[in-house]
Amino acid sequence: MTEKLSRAQPVEVSKNDGEPRFAHPSEKEFAQILDFYGLRWDYEPRSFPLRWDDDDKVLEMLTPDFYLPDLELYLELTTMKQSLVTHKNRKIRLMHELYPEISVRLLYRKDFHRLLAKFGFGPLIESGVEGIDRVLLTERQINQKVEELGKRISRDYAGKQPVLVGVQRGMVCFMADLMRKLPLPLMMDFMSISDYGGDEHTGVRITKDLDIDLTGQDVLLIEDIVDTGMTLNYLLGHLRAKGAASVEVCALLDKRARRIVDVPIKYVGFEVPDEFLVGYGLDHMEKYRNLPFVAVLRAEGG
Ligand code: IMP
Ligand code: MG
């Protein structure tokens, strides 16, 4: 046994630069999911010899598909083919015996969201909130992003005194968190606009205008989400007419796929898919704003 263990040494797999040659499309998809959630990965970095003949020649090896350095975890993805699963399970068992200090997991497709969730990443399948389909951005991901945006904005506005303008009510969480990351002598103000839809008016109307005079000011408009871009387009026109020295936009979420009016957004937190989102200020019929994460609302009847 001791002799056997001494032979049990991982072997580095030599690599070319550039995009790895994934053996299967699902591996590439998995890599993209890891990228999306900011988890670093290596594709097939090492092989683990599992069986030798009497001359120490390696007869069988396992080369796990991924290594996640942040989690110190090897992952072997598997398809649903039962014959392969049994075979791989045997190899994983051998690897646990021969390399007890190394974490390796066999991952079924349905498992990986759950695994990501456990480490605080990815779509938590059960958010525990009624009406929510899945969590799109966790509290931790949002915090990280707000911190990053705060650094960029602080750098860009160094020596200035920007006026943060929030459009009620969706930006409430984002603006409150972001402004505390800006060590600048800033001011803030709010405005309200009418919702679109409804039959008594046709366009956007200002229902509460700003109190601060924007003449000569550096204005940073804080938005929760930009969808068609129509709201933002209207607001930019309104703000520019007030004689500000500069007007820029910071939006936490960008639903770019639905853009109709091409508005310039200088600071974007996340690009999000075309789904109805709630939480962290975003509402559905005024509810869900207080969720600390951004989630996808379950489709009606779903
Ligand atoms: P736009 O004029 O189409 O860009 O609309 C932007 C506004 O629509 C945002 O400020 C939100 O108030 C609202 N909105 C757009 N998408 C969503 C969503 O997925 N959930 C909640 N509100 C949304
Ligand atoms: Mg809004």
mmCIF file of C-alpha atoms in Angstrom, residues 23-241:
data_model
loop_
_atom_site.group_PDB
_atom_site.id
_atom_site.type_symbol
_atom_site.label_atom_id
_atom_site.label_comp_id
_atom_site.label_asym_id
_atom_site.label_seq_id
_atom_site.Cartn_x
_atom_site.Cartn_y
_atom_site.Cartn_z
ATOM 1 C CA ALA A 23 -13.937 17.750 -25.380
ATOM 2 C CA HIS A 24 -17.660 18.435 -25.155
ATOM 3 C CA PRO A 25 -19.937 21.484 -25.656
ATOM 4 C CA SER A 26 -21.285 21.134 -22.120
ATOM 5 C CA GLU A 27 -17.765 21.730 -20.810
ATOM 6 C CA LYS A 28 -17.552 24.975 -22.701
ATOM 7 C CA GLU A 29 -20.944 25.991 -21.345
ATOM 8 C CA PHE A 30 -19.791 25.137 -17.862
ATOM 9 C CA ALA A 31 -16.645 27.270 -18.328
ATOM 10 C CA GLN A 32 -18.848 30.179 -19.416
ATOM 11 C CA ILE A 33 -20.985 29.797 -16.311
ATOM 12 C CA LEU A 34 -17.864 29.849 -14.144
ATOM 13 C CA ASP A 35 -16.670 32.986 -15.953
ATOM 14 C CA PHE A 36 -20.033 34.617 -15.470
ATOM 15 C CA TYR A 37 -19.864 34.048 -11.739
ATOM 16 C CA GLY A 38 -16.263 35.179 -11.502
ATOM 17 C CA LEU A 39 -14.831 31.801 -10.516
ATOM 18 C CA ARG A 40 -11.363 31.086 -11.851
ATOM 19 C CA TRP A 41 -10.818 27.723 -13.534
ATOM 20 C CA ASP A 42 -8.258 25.537 -15.256
ATOM 21 C CA TYR A 43 -9.305 23.037 -17.869
ATOM 22 C CA GLU A 44 -7.796 19.552 -17.400
ATOM 23 C CA PRO A 45 -4.649 20.843 -15.651
ATOM 24 C CA ARG A 46 -3.480 17.480 -14.277
ATOM 25 C CA SER A 47 -3.858 13.729 -14.547
ATOM 26 C CA PHE A 48 -4.031 11.389 -11.592
ATOM 27 C CA PRO A 49 -2.607 7.898 -12.184
ATOM 28 C CA LEU A 50 -4.955 5.306 -10.690
ATOM 29 C CA ARG A 51 -3.568 1.877 -11.629
ATOM 30 C CA TRP A 52 -0.103 0.550 -12.442
ATOM 31 C CA ASP A 53 1.380 -2.718 -13.687
ATOM 32 C CA ASP A 54 4.293 -4.443 -11.942
ATOM 33 C CA ASP A 55 6.790 -2.232 -13.779
ATOM 34 C CA ASP A 56 5.083 0.924 -12.522
ATOM 35 C CA LYS A 57 3.656 1.592 -15.923
ATOM 36 C CA VAL A 58 0.440 3.588 -15.551
ATOM 37 C CA LEU A 59 -2.562 1.604 -16.735
ATOM 38 C CA GLU A 60 -5.340 3.977 -15.838
ATOM 39 C CA MET A 61 -5.616 7.694 -15.100
ATOM 40 C CA LEU A 62 -8.244 10.265 -14.286
ATOM 41 C CA THR A 63 -7.931 13.752 -15.747
ATOM 42 C CA PRO A 64 -10.680 15.809 -14.080
ATOM 43 C CA ASP A 65 -12.249 18.319 -16.464
ATOM 44 C CA PHE A 66 -11.852 21.376 -14.261
ATOM 45 C CA TYR A 67 -9.862 22.650 -11.332
ATOM 46 C CA LEU A 68 -11.267 25.634 -9.415
ATOM 47 C CA PRO A 69 -8.333 27.195 -7.541
ATOM 48 C CA ASP A 70 -10.588 29.433 -5.413
ATOM 49 C CA LEU A 71 -12.379 26.387 -4.048
ATOM 50 C CA GLU A 72 -9.407 23.988 -4.305
ATOM 51 C CA LEU A 73 -11.737 21.597 -6.030
ATOM 52 C CA TYR A 74 -11.494 19.280 -9.045
ATOM 53 C CA LEU A 75 -14.656 18.641 -11.025
ATOM 54 C CA GLU A 76 -15.434 15.879 -13.427
ATOM 55 C CA LEU A 77 -18.534 16.647 -15.462
ATOM 56 C CA THR A 78 -20.733 13.859 -16.573
ATOM 57 C CA THR A 79 -23.449 13.315 -19.101
ATOM 58 C CA MET A 80 -26.529 11.391 -18.211
ATOM 59 C CA LYS A 81 -25.289 8.165 -19.787
ATOM 60 C CA GLN A 82 -25.541 5.627 -16.979
ATOM 61 C CA SER A 83 -22.782 3.279 -18.245
ATOM 62 C CA LEU A 84 -20.300 6.166 -18.222
ATOM 63 C CA VAL A 85 -21.460 7.359 -14.828
ATOM 64 C CA THR A 86 -20.764 3.988 -13.212
ATOM 65 C CA HIS A 87 -17.311 3.890 -14.761
ATOM 66 C CA LYS A 88 -16.509 7.412 -13.657
ATOM 67 C CA ASN A 89 -17.821 6.761 -10.165
ATOM 68 C CA ARG A 90 -15.349 3.910 -9.864
ATOM 69 C CA LYS A 91 -12.494 6.166 -10.919
ATOM 70 C CA ILE A 92 -13.526 8.894 -8.501
ATOM 71 C CA ARG A 93 -13.648 6.314 -5.701
ATOM 72 C CA LEU A 94 -10.121 5.175 -6.569
ATOM 73 C CA MET A 95 -8.943 8.748 -6.630
ATOM 74 C CA HIS A 96 -10.375 9.390 -3.144
ATOM 75 C CA GLU A 97 -8.426 6.366 -1.885
ATOM 76 C CA LEU A 98 -5.136 7.237 -3.558
ATOM 77 C CA TYR A 99 -5.242 11.009 -3.140
ATOM 78 C CA PRO A 100 -7.223 11.516 0.083
ATOM 79 C CA GLU A 101 -6.099 15.140 0.520
ATOM 80 C CA ILE A 102 -7.494 16.203 -2.847
ATOM 81 C CA SER A 103 -11.129 17.243 -3.295
ATOM 82 C CA VAL A 104 -12.718 15.905 -6.402
ATOM 83 C CA ARG A 105 -16.373 15.713 -7.342
ATOM 84 C CA LEU A 106 -18.379 14.102 -10.048
ATOM 85 C CA LEU A 107 -20.909 16.625 -11.220
ATOM 86 C CA TYR A 108 -24.193 15.991 -12.932
ATOM 87 C CA ARG A 109 -25.671 18.761 -14.964
ATOM 88 C CA LYS A 110 -28.439 19.393 -12.452
ATOM 89 C CA ASP A 111 -25.887 19.510 -9.648
ATOM 90 C CA PHE A 112 -23.807 22.388 -10.735
ATOM 91 C CA HIS A 113 -26.170 25.218 -9.984
ATOM 92 C CA ARG A 114 -26.653 23.782 -6.550
ATOM 93 C CA LEU A 115 -22.908 23.540 -6.044
ATOM 94 C CA LEU A 116 -22.335 27.117 -7.160
ATOM 95 C CA ALA A 117 -25.080 28.257 -4.813
ATOM 96 C CA LYS A 118 -23.441 26.516 -1.900
ATOM 97 C CA PHE A 119 -20.324 28.606 -2.394
ATOM 98 C CA GLY A 120 -22.391 31.774 -2.675
ATOM 99 C CA PHE A 121 -22.327 31.964 -6.461
ATOM 100 C CA GLY A 122 -24.871 31.417 -9.159
ATOM 101 C CA PRO A 123 -28.576 30.932 -9.330
ATOM 102 C CA LEU A 124 -29.793 29.693 -5.997
ATOM 103 C CA ILE A 125 -32.567 27.439 -7.060
ATOM 104 C CA GLU A 126 -34.517 27.880 -3.853
ATOM 105 C CA SER A 127 -34.446 31.516 -2.772
ATOM 106 C CA GLY A 128 -37.220 30.819 -0.287
ATOM 107 C CA VAL A 129 -39.241 33.755 -1.618
ATOM 108 C CA GLU A 130 -42.623 33.074 -3.136
ATOM 109 C CA GLY A 131 -42.885 34.038 -6.780
ATOM 110 C CA ILE A 132 -39.136 33.980 -7.344
ATOM 111 C CA ASP A 133 -37.780 31.611 -9.941
ATOM 112 C CA ARG A 134 -34.091 31.968 -9.223
ATOM 113 C CA VAL A 135 -31.489 34.376 -7.900
ATOM 114 C CA LEU A 136 -29.597 36.058 -10.715
ATOM 115 C CA LEU A 137 -27.171 38.173 -8.684
ATOM 116 C CA THR A 138 -26.318 37.359 -5.099
ATOM 117 C CA GLU A 139 -25.830 39.932 -2.384
ATOM 118 C CA ARG A 140 -22.125 39.205 -2.519
ATOM 119 C CA GLN A 141 -21.859 39.714 -6.273
ATOM 120 C CA ILE A 142 -23.736 43.000 -6.007
ATOM 121 C CA ASN A 143 -21.526 44.225 -3.147
ATOM 122 C CA GLN A 144 -18.401 43.433 -5.119
ATOM 123 C CA LYS A 145 -19.696 45.265 -8.166
ATOM 124 C CA VAL A 146 -20.786 48.333 -6.185
ATOM 125 C CA GLU A 147 -17.318 48.466 -4.699
ATOM 126 C CA GLU A 148 -15.705 48.328 -8.161
ATOM 127 C CA LEU A 149 -18.008 51.025 -9.540
ATOM 128 C CA GLY A 150 -17.310 53.167 -6.486
ATOM 129 C CA LYS A 151 -13.576 53.004 -7.160
ATOM 130 C CA ARG A 152 -13.954 53.946 -10.822
ATOM 131 C CA ILE A 153 -16.316 56.827 -10.117
ATOM 132 C CA SER A 154 -14.141 58.155 -7.268
ATOM 133 C CA ARG A 155 -11.153 58.173 -9.593
ATOM 134 C CA ASP A 156 -13.032 59.852 -12.452
ATOM 135 C CA TYR A 157 -14.559 62.528 -10.211
ATOM 136 C CA ALA A 158 -11.488 63.224 -8.075
ATOM 137 C CA GLY A 159 -11.420 66.952 -7.190
ATOM 138 C CA LYS A 160 -15.068 67.410 -8.253
ATOM 139 C CA GLN A 161 -18.318 67.637 -6.321
ATOM 140 C CA PRO A 162 -20.809 65.580 -8.296
ATOM 141 C CA VAL A 163 -24.552 65.696 -7.811
ATOM 142 C CA LEU A 164 -26.003 62.197 -7.716
ATOM 143 C CA VAL A 165 -29.486 62.161 -9.166
ATOM 144 C CA GLY A 166 -31.773 59.245 -8.441
ATOM 145 C CA VAL A 167 -34.989 58.475 -10.210
ATOM 146 C CA GLN A 168 -37.467 57.085 -7.712
ATOM 147 C CA ARG A 169 -37.907 54.434 -6.659
ATOM 148 C CA GLY A 170 -35.880 51.583 -8.164
ATOM 149 C CA MET A 171 -32.427 53.038 -7.462
ATOM 150 C CA VAL A 172 -32.936 53.209 -3.689
ATOM 151 C CA CYS A 173 -30.677 50.280 -2.681
ATOM 152 C CA PHE A 174 -28.078 50.881 -5.361
ATOM 153 C CA MET A 175 -27.706 54.606 -4.715
ATOM 154 C CA ALA A 176 -27.587 54.147 -0.943
ATOM 155 C CA ASP A 177 -24.808 51.557 -1.256
ATOM 156 C CA LEU A 178 -22.884 53.307 -4.020
ATOM 157 C CA MET A 179 -22.744 56.762 -2.404
ATOM 158 C CA ARG A 180 -21.116 55.251 0.672
ATOM 159 C CA LYS A 181 -18.304 54.023 -1.590
ATOM 160 C CA LEU A 182 -17.619 57.558 -2.857
ATOM 161 C CA PRO A 183 -15.302 59.572 -0.619
ATOM 162 C CA LEU A 184 -16.247 62.789 -2.461
ATOM 163 C CA PRO A 185 -18.036 65.933 -1.230
ATOM 164 C CA LEU A 186 -21.122 65.015 -3.209
ATOM 165 C CA MET A 187 -24.743 66.175 -3.134
ATOM 166 C CA MET A 188 -27.812 64.144 -3.960
ATOM 167 C CA ASP A 189 -31.290 64.775 -5.233
ATOM 168 C CA PHE A 190 -34.282 62.788 -6.452
ATOM 169 C CA MET A 191 -36.913 63.037 -9.084
ATOM 170 C CA SER A 192 -40.002 61.027 -9.917
ATOM 171 C CA ILE A 193 -41.523 60.282 -13.256
ATOM 172 C CA SER A 194 -44.832 58.800 -14.281
ATOM 173 C CA ASP A 195 -44.962 55.160 -15.286
ATOM 174 C CA TYR A 196 -45.563 54.373 -18.865
ATOM 175 C CA GLY A 197 -48.682 52.444 -19.637
ATOM 176 C CA GLY A 198 -51.974 53.666 -18.241
ATOM 177 C CA ASP A 199 -54.314 55.632 -20.429
ATOM 178 C CA GLU A 200 -54.463 59.166 -19.052
ATOM 179 C CA HIS A 201 -51.096 60.222 -20.501
ATOM 180 C CA THR A 202 -49.060 59.258 -23.496
ATOM 181 C CA GLY A 203 -45.455 60.037 -22.609
ATOM 182 C CA VAL A 204 -43.178 60.212 -19.591
ATOM 183 C CA ARG A 205 -43.974 63.096 -17.253
ATOM 184 C CA ILE A 206 -41.910 64.501 -14.398
ATOM 185 C CA THR A 207 -44.067 64.172 -11.286
ATOM 186 C CA LYS A 208 -41.400 65.487 -8.905
ATOM 187 C CA ASP A 209 -38.540 67.588 -10.186
ATOM 188 C CA LEU A 210 -35.146 68.255 -8.606
ATOM 189 C CA ASP A 211 -34.671 70.720 -5.767
ATOM 190 C CA ILE A 212 -30.968 71.442 -6.365
ATOM 191 C CA ASP A 213 -30.022 73.878 -9.138
ATOM 192 C CA LEU A 214 -27.907 71.895 -11.620
ATOM 193 C CA THR A 215 -26.340 74.878 -13.395
ATOM 194 C CA GLY A 216 -22.638 74.187 -13.831
ATOM 195 C CA GLN A 217 -22.795 70.933 -11.844
ATOM 196 C CA ASP A 218 -21.327 67.534 -12.690
ATOM 197 C CA VAL A 219 -24.382 65.321 -12.656
ATOM 198 C CA LEU A 220 -24.280 61.565 -12.261
ATOM 199 C CA LEU A 221 -27.643 59.975 -12.924
ATOM 200 C CA ILE A 222 -28.072 56.752 -10.963
ATOM 201 C CA GLU A 223 -30.371 54.170 -12.529
ATOM 202 C CA ASP A 224 -31.431 50.734 -11.389
ATOM 203 C CA ILE A 225 -31.931 49.224 -14.814
ATOM 204 C CA VAL A 226 -31.919 50.385 -18.410
ATOM 205 C CA ASP A 227 -34.296 48.425 -20.561
ATOM 206 C CA THR A 228 -35.573 50.011 -23.785
ATOM 207 C CA GLY A 229 -33.618 53.165 -22.947
ATOM 208 C CA MET A 230 -36.644 55.359 -23.444
ATOM 209 C CA THR A 231 -36.864 56.550 -19.846
ATOM 210 C CA LEU A 232 -33.180 57.358 -19.744
ATOM 211 C CA ASN A 233 -33.297 59.141 -23.066
ATOM 212 C CA TYR A 234 -36.053 61.389 -21.789
ATOM 213 C CA LEU A 235 -34.260 62.031 -18.496
ATOM 214 C CA LEU A 236 -30.970 62.911 -20.163
ATOM 215 C CA GLY A 237 -32.730 65.487 -22.311
ATOM 216 C CA HIS A 238 -34.397 66.962 -19.224
ATOM 217 C CA LEU A 239 -31.141 67.129 -17.221
ATOM 218 C CA ARG A 240 -29.046 68.568 -20.058
ATOM 219 C CA ALA A 241 -31.558 71.385 -20.458
#
